[in-house]
Tab-separated table of C-alpha atoms in Angstrom:
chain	number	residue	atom	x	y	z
A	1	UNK	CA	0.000	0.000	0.000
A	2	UNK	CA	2.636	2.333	0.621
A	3	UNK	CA	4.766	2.140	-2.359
A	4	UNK	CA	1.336	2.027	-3.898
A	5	UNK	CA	1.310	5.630	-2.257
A	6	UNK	CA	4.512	6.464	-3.916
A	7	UNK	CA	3.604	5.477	-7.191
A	8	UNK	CA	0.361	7.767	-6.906
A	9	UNK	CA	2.620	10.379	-6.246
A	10	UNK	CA	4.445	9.993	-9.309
A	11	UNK	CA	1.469	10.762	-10.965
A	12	UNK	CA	0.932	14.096	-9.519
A	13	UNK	CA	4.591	14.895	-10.463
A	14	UNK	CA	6.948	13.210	-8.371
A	15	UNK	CA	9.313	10.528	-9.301
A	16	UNK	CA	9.138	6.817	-7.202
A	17	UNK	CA	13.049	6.382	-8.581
A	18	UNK	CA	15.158	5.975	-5.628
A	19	UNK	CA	18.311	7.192	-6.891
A	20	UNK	CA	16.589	10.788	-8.070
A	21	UNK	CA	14.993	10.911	-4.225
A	22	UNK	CA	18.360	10.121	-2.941
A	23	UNK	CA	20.112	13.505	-4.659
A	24	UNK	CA	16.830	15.537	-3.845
A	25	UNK	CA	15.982	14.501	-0.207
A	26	UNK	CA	19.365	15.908	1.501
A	27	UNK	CA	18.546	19.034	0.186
A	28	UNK	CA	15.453	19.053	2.615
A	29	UNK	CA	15.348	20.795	6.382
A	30	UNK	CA	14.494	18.402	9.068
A	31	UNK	CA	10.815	19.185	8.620
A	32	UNK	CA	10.821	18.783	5.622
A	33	UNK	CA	12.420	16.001	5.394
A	34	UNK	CA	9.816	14.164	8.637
A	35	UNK	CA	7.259	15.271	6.355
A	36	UNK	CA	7.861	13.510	3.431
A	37	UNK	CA	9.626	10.220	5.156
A	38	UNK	CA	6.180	9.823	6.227
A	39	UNK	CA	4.566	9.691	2.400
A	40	UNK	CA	5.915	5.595	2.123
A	41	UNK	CA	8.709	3.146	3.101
A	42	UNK	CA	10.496	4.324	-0.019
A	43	UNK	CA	10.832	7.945	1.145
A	44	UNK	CA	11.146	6.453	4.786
A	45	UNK	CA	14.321	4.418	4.267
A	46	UNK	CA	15.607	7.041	2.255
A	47	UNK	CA	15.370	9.589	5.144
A	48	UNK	CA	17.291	7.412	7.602
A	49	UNK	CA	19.645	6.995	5.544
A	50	UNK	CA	20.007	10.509	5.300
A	51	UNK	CA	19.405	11.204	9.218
A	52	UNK	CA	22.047	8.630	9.741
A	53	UNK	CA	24.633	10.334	7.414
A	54	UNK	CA	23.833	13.569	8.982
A	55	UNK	CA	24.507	12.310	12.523
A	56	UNK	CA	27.791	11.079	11.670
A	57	UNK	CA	29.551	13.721	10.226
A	58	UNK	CA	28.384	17.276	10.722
A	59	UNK	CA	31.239	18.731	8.262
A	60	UNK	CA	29.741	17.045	4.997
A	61	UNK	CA	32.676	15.899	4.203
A	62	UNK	CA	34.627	19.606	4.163
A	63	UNK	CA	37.115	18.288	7.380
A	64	UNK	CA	39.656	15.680	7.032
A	65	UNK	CA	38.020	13.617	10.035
A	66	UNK	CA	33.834	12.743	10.569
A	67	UNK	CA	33.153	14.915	13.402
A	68	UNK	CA	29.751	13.088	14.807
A	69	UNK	CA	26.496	14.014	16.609
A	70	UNK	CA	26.401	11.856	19.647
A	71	UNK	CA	22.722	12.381	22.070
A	72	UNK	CA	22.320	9.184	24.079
A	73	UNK	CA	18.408	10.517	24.663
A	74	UNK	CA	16.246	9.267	21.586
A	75	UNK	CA	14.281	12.183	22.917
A	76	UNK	CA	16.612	14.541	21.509
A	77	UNK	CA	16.957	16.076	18.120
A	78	UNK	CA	19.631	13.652	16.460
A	79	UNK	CA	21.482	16.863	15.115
A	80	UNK	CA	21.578	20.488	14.749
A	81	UNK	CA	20.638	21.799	11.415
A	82	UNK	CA	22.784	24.558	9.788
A	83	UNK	CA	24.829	25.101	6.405
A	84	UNK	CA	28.484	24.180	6.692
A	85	UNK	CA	31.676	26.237	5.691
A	86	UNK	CA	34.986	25.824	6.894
A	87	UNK	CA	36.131	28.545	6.427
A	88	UNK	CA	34.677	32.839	6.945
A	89	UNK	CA	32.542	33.326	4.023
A	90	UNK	CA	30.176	35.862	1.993
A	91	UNK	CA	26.305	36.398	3.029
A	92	UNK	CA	24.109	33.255	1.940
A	93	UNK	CA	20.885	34.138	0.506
A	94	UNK	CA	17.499	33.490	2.085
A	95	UNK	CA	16.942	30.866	-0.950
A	96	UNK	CA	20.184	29.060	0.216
A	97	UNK	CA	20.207	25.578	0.227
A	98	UNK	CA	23.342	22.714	1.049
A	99	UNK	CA	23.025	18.828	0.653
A	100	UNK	CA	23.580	17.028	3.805
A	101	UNK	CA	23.215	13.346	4.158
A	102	UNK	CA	24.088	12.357	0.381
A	103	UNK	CA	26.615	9.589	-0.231
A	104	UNK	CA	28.942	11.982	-2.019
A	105	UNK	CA	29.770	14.074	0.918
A	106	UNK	CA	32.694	12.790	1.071
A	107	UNK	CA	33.598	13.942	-2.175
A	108	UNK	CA	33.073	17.678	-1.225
A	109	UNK	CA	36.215	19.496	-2.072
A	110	UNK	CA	37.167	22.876	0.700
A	111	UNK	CA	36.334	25.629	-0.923
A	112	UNK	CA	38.628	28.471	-0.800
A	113	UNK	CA	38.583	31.435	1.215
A	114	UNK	CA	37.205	34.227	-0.501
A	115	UNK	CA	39.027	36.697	1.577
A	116	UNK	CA	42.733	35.207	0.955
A	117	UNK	CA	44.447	36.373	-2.522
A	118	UNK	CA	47.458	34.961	-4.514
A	119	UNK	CA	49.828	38.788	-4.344
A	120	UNK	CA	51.341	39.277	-7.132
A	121	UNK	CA	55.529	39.466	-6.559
A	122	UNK	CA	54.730	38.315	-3.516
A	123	UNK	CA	57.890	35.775	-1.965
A	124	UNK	CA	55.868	34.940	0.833
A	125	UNK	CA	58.331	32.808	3.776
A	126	UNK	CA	61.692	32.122	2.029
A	127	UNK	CA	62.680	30.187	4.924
A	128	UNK	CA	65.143	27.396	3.631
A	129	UNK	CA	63.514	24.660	6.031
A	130	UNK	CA	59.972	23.835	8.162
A	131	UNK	CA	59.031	27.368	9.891
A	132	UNK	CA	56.296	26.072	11.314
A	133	UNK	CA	58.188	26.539	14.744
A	134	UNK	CA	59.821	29.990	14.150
A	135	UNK	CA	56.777	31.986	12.594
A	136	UNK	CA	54.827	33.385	14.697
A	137	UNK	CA	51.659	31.632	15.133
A	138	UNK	CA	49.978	34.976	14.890
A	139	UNK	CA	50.551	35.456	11.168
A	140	UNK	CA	51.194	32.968	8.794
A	141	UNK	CA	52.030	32.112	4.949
A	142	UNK	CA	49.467	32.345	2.331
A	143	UNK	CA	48.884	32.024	-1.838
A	144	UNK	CA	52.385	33.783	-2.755
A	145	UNK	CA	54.556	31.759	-0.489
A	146	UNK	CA	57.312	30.090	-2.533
A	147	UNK	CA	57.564	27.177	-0.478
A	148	UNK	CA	54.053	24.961	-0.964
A	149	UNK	CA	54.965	22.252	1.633
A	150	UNK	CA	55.954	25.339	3.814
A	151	UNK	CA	54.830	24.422	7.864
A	152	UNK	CA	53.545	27.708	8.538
A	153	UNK	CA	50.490	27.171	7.799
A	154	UNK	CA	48.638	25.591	10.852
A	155	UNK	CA	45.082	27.037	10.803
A	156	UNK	CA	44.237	26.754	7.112
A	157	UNK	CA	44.587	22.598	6.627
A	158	UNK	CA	40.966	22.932	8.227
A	159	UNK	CA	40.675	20.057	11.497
A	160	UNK	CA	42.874	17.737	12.102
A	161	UNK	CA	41.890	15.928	15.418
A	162	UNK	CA	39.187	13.838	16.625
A	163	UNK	CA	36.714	15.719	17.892
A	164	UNK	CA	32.680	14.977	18.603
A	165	UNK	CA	29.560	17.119	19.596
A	166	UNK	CA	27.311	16.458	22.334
A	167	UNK	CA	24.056	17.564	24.249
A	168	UNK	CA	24.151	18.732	27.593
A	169	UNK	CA	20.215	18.991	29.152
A	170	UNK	CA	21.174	22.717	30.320
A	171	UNK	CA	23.558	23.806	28.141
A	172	UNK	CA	22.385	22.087	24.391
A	173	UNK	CA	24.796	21.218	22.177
A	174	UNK	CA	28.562	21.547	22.924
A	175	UNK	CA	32.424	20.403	20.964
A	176	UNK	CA	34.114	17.585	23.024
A	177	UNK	CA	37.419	16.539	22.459
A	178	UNK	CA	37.696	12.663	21.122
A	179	UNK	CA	41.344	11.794	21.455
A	180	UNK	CA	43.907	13.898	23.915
A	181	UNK	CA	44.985	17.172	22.873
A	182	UNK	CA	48.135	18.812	23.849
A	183	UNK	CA	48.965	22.223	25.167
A	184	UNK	CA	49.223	24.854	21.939
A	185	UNK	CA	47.509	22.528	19.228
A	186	UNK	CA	45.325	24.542	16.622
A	187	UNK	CA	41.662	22.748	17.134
A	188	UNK	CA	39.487	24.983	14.963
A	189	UNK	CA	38.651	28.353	13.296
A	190	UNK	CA	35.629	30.246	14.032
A	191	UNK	CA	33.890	30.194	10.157
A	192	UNK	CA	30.478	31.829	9.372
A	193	UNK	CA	29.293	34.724	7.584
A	194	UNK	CA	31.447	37.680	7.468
A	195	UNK	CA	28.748	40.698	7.920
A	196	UNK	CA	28.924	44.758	8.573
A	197	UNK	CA	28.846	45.887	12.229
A	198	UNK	CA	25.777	47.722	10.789
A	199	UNK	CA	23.892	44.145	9.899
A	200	UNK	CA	25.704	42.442	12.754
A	201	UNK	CA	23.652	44.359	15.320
A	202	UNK	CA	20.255	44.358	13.130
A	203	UNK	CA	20.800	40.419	13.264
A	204	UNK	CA	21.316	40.181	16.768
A	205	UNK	CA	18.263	42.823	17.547
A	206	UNK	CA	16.221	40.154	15.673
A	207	UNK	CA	18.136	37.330	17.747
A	208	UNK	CA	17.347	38.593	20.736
A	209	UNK	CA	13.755	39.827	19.553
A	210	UNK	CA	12.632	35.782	18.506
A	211	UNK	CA	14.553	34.182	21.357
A	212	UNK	CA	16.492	31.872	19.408
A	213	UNK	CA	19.774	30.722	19.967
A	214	UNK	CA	22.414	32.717	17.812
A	215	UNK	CA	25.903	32.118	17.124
A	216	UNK	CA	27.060	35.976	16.470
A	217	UNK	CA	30.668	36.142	17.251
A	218	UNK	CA	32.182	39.749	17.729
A	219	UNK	CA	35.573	40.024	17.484
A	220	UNK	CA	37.372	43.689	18.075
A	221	UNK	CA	40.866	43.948	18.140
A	222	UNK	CA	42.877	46.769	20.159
A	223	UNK	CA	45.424	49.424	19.701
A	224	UNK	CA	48.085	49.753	22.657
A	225	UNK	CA	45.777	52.892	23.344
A	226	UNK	CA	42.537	50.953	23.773
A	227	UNK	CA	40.969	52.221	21.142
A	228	UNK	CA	39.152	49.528	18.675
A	229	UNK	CA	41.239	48.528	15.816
A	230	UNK	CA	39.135	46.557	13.941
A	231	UNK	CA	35.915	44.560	14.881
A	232	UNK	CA	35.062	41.351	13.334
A	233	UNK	CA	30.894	40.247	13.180
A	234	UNK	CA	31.058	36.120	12.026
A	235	UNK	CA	27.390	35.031	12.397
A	236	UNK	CA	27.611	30.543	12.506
A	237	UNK	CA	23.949	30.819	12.821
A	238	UNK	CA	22.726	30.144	9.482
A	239	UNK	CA	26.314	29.087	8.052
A	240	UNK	CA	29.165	28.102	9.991
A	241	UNK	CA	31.157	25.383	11.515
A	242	UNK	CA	32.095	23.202	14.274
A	243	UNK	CA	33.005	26.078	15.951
A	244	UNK	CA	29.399	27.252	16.752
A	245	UNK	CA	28.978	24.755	19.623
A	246	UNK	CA	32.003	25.755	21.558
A	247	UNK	CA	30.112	26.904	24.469
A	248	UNK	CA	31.482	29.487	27.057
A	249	UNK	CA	33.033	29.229	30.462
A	250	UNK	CA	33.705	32.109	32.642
A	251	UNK	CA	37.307	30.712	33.941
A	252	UNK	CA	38.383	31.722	30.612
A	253	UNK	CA	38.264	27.544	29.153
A	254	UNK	CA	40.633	25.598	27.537
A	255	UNK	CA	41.040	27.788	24.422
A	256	UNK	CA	42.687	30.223	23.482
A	257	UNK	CA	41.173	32.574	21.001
A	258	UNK	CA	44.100	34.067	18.350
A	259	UNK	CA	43.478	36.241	15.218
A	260	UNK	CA	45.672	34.637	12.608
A	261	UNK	CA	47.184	36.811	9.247
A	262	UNK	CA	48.286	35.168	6.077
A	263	UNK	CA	49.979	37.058	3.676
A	264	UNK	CA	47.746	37.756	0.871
A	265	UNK	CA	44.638	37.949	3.346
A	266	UNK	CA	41.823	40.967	3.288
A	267	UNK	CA	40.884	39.832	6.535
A	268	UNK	CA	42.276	38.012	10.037
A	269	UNK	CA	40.417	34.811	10.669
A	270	UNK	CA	39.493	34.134	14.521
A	271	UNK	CA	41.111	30.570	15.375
A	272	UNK	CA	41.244	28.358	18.438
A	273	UNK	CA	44.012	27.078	20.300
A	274	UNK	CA	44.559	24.383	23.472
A	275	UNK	CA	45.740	26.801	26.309
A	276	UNK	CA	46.593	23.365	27.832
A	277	UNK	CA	46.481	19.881	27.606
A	278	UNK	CA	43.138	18.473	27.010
A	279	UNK	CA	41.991	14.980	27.739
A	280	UNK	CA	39.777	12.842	25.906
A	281	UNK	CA	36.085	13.746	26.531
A	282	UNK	CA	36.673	16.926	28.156
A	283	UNK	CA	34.573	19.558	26.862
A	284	UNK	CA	36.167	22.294	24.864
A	285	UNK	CA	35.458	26.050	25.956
A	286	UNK	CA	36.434	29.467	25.603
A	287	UNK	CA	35.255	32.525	27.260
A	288	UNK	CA	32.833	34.610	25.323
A	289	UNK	CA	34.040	38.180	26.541
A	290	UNK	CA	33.759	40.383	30.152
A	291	UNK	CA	30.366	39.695	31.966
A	292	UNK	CA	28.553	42.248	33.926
A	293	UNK	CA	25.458	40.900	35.489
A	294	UNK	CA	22.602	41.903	32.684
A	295	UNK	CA	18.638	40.690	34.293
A	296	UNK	CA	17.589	40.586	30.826
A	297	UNK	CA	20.707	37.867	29.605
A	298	UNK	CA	20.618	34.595	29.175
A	299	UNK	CA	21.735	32.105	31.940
A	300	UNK	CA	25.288	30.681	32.025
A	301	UNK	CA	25.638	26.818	32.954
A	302	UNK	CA	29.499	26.697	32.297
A	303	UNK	CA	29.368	24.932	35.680
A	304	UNK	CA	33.064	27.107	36.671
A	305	UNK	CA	33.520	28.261	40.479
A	306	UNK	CA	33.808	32.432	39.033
A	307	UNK	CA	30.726	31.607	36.955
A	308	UNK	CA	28.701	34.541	36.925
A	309	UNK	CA	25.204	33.088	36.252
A	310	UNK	CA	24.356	35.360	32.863
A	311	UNK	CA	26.627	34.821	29.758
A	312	UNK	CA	28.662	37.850	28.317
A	313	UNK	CA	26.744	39.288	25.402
A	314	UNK	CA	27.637	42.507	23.246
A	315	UNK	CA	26.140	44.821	25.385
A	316	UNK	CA	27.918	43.622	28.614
């Protein structure tokens, strides 16, 4: 009766061939996708399949290692929905879609970074051996270095441990560590989309406005005098990466947060580092900024003995 269903469909314009489901069906949201699972056991075993995909790898295939969804509660949402990039990107549109889920995300290539350019006459390092150690982590080769199996570039081979995401009942989802980490290893950048300070704050007025849970990252860098050099808005709402489930802890965490240069590069990217030795299952967490106690904030489970009970915001 039920593939009876799906033939019936065809009828009315849809197609009962399995492989054409299989490319459409990971272009589908979760609701979507629950609604039409539930049209026949075609469609059905075609979303698990898809569910199950999604669940093991949230990258799509961009990171050199499956980074996995792991809930123990079959009460739970098996995953968090969201378009991946590995990398700071351009707006997406509202018509945006991404396949998730498809047996060829593994074959998804990294895109580039549309903020890093090849500059012309640039030597880049000219350093005779591995500088990897010498360079400053802070700012490293890009496009016009002469050198390609050059060492000093750490942040931009995308992830390169074992790492897995997890639900907390308090705090929801949160980026665990899945093998030891030592002190000073490069665990992730902070990707999303690059926006204006101007639609930075009309996307967190609408944040805050709906309630939902937003992963707007400001960024401002210093001068010596205090005054703000630059500020940085990466929203991993809509688009981002693993690094949207690093969740805060007011003892500062176990990352360090560093804005890396390459030569070549319109803009710093905002990447992670251990600020000490991490063990295997340990939560990873970085603090989110200065807190002062805000009524209206949201509440902080980071579970530290300095935790302040609201988590920082921009307008603390």
């Amino acid at each position: 009766m039920e593939e009876e269903n799906c033939r019936k469909k065809s009828s009315n314009g849809y197609s009962n061939d399995s492989e054409w489901w299989a490319i459409l069906l990971p272009y589908l949201t979760p609701t979507e996708l629950a609604a039409i699972s539930s049209t026949c056991k075609i469609l059905s075993q075609i979303s698990t399949a898809v569910t199950r995909r999604r669940t093991s790898d949230v990258s799509r295939g961009f990171e050199n290692l499956l980074i996995p969804f792991l809930t123990g509660d079959s009460h739970s949402p098996p995953y968090s929905y969201f378009f991946y990039t590995p990398t700071q990107t351009l707006r997406v549109t509202p018509d945006y879609r991404q396949p998730w889920g498809s047996v060829n995300d593994a074959r998804l290539r990294r895109p580039p970074d549309p903020f890093l350019f090849r500059v012309e006459g640039g030597a880049g390092c000219l350093c005779a051996s591995d500088c990897a150690d010498r360079c400053c982590p802070c700012l490293e080769c890009g496009p016009s270095c002469a050198r390609p199996e050059c060492g000093n570039r750490a942040t931009q081979g995308g992830v390169s441990l074992r790492l897995k995401i997890a639900r907390d009942e308090r705090k929801g989802w949160g980026l665990f560590a899945a093998e030891f980490i030592p002190a000073g290893r490069f665990v992730c950048e902070y990707a999303g989309e690059v926006l204006s300070t101007k639609e930075g704050r009309e996307r967190q007025r609408r944040y805050d406005k709906s309630g939902s849970m937003a992963a707007l990252l400001v960024v401002k860098e210093h001068l010596p005098s205090g005054n703000t050099c630059l500020r940085m808005n990466i929203d991993a709402t809509r688009m981002g990466n693993i690094a949207r489930f690093i969740n805060h802890s007011c003892d500062g965490g176990n990352l360090d947060t560093v804005m890396v240069r390459s030569s070549g590069a319109l803009l710093p990217r905002v990447c992670f580092f251990s600020s000490r030795d991490i063990h295997e299952s340990e939560e990873l967490t970085f603090s989110y900024g200065d807190v002062s106690l805000n009524p209206d904030g949201r509440p902080c489970f980071c579970g530290a003995s300095s935790c302040a009970g609201i988590l920082p915001s921009e307008s603390t």
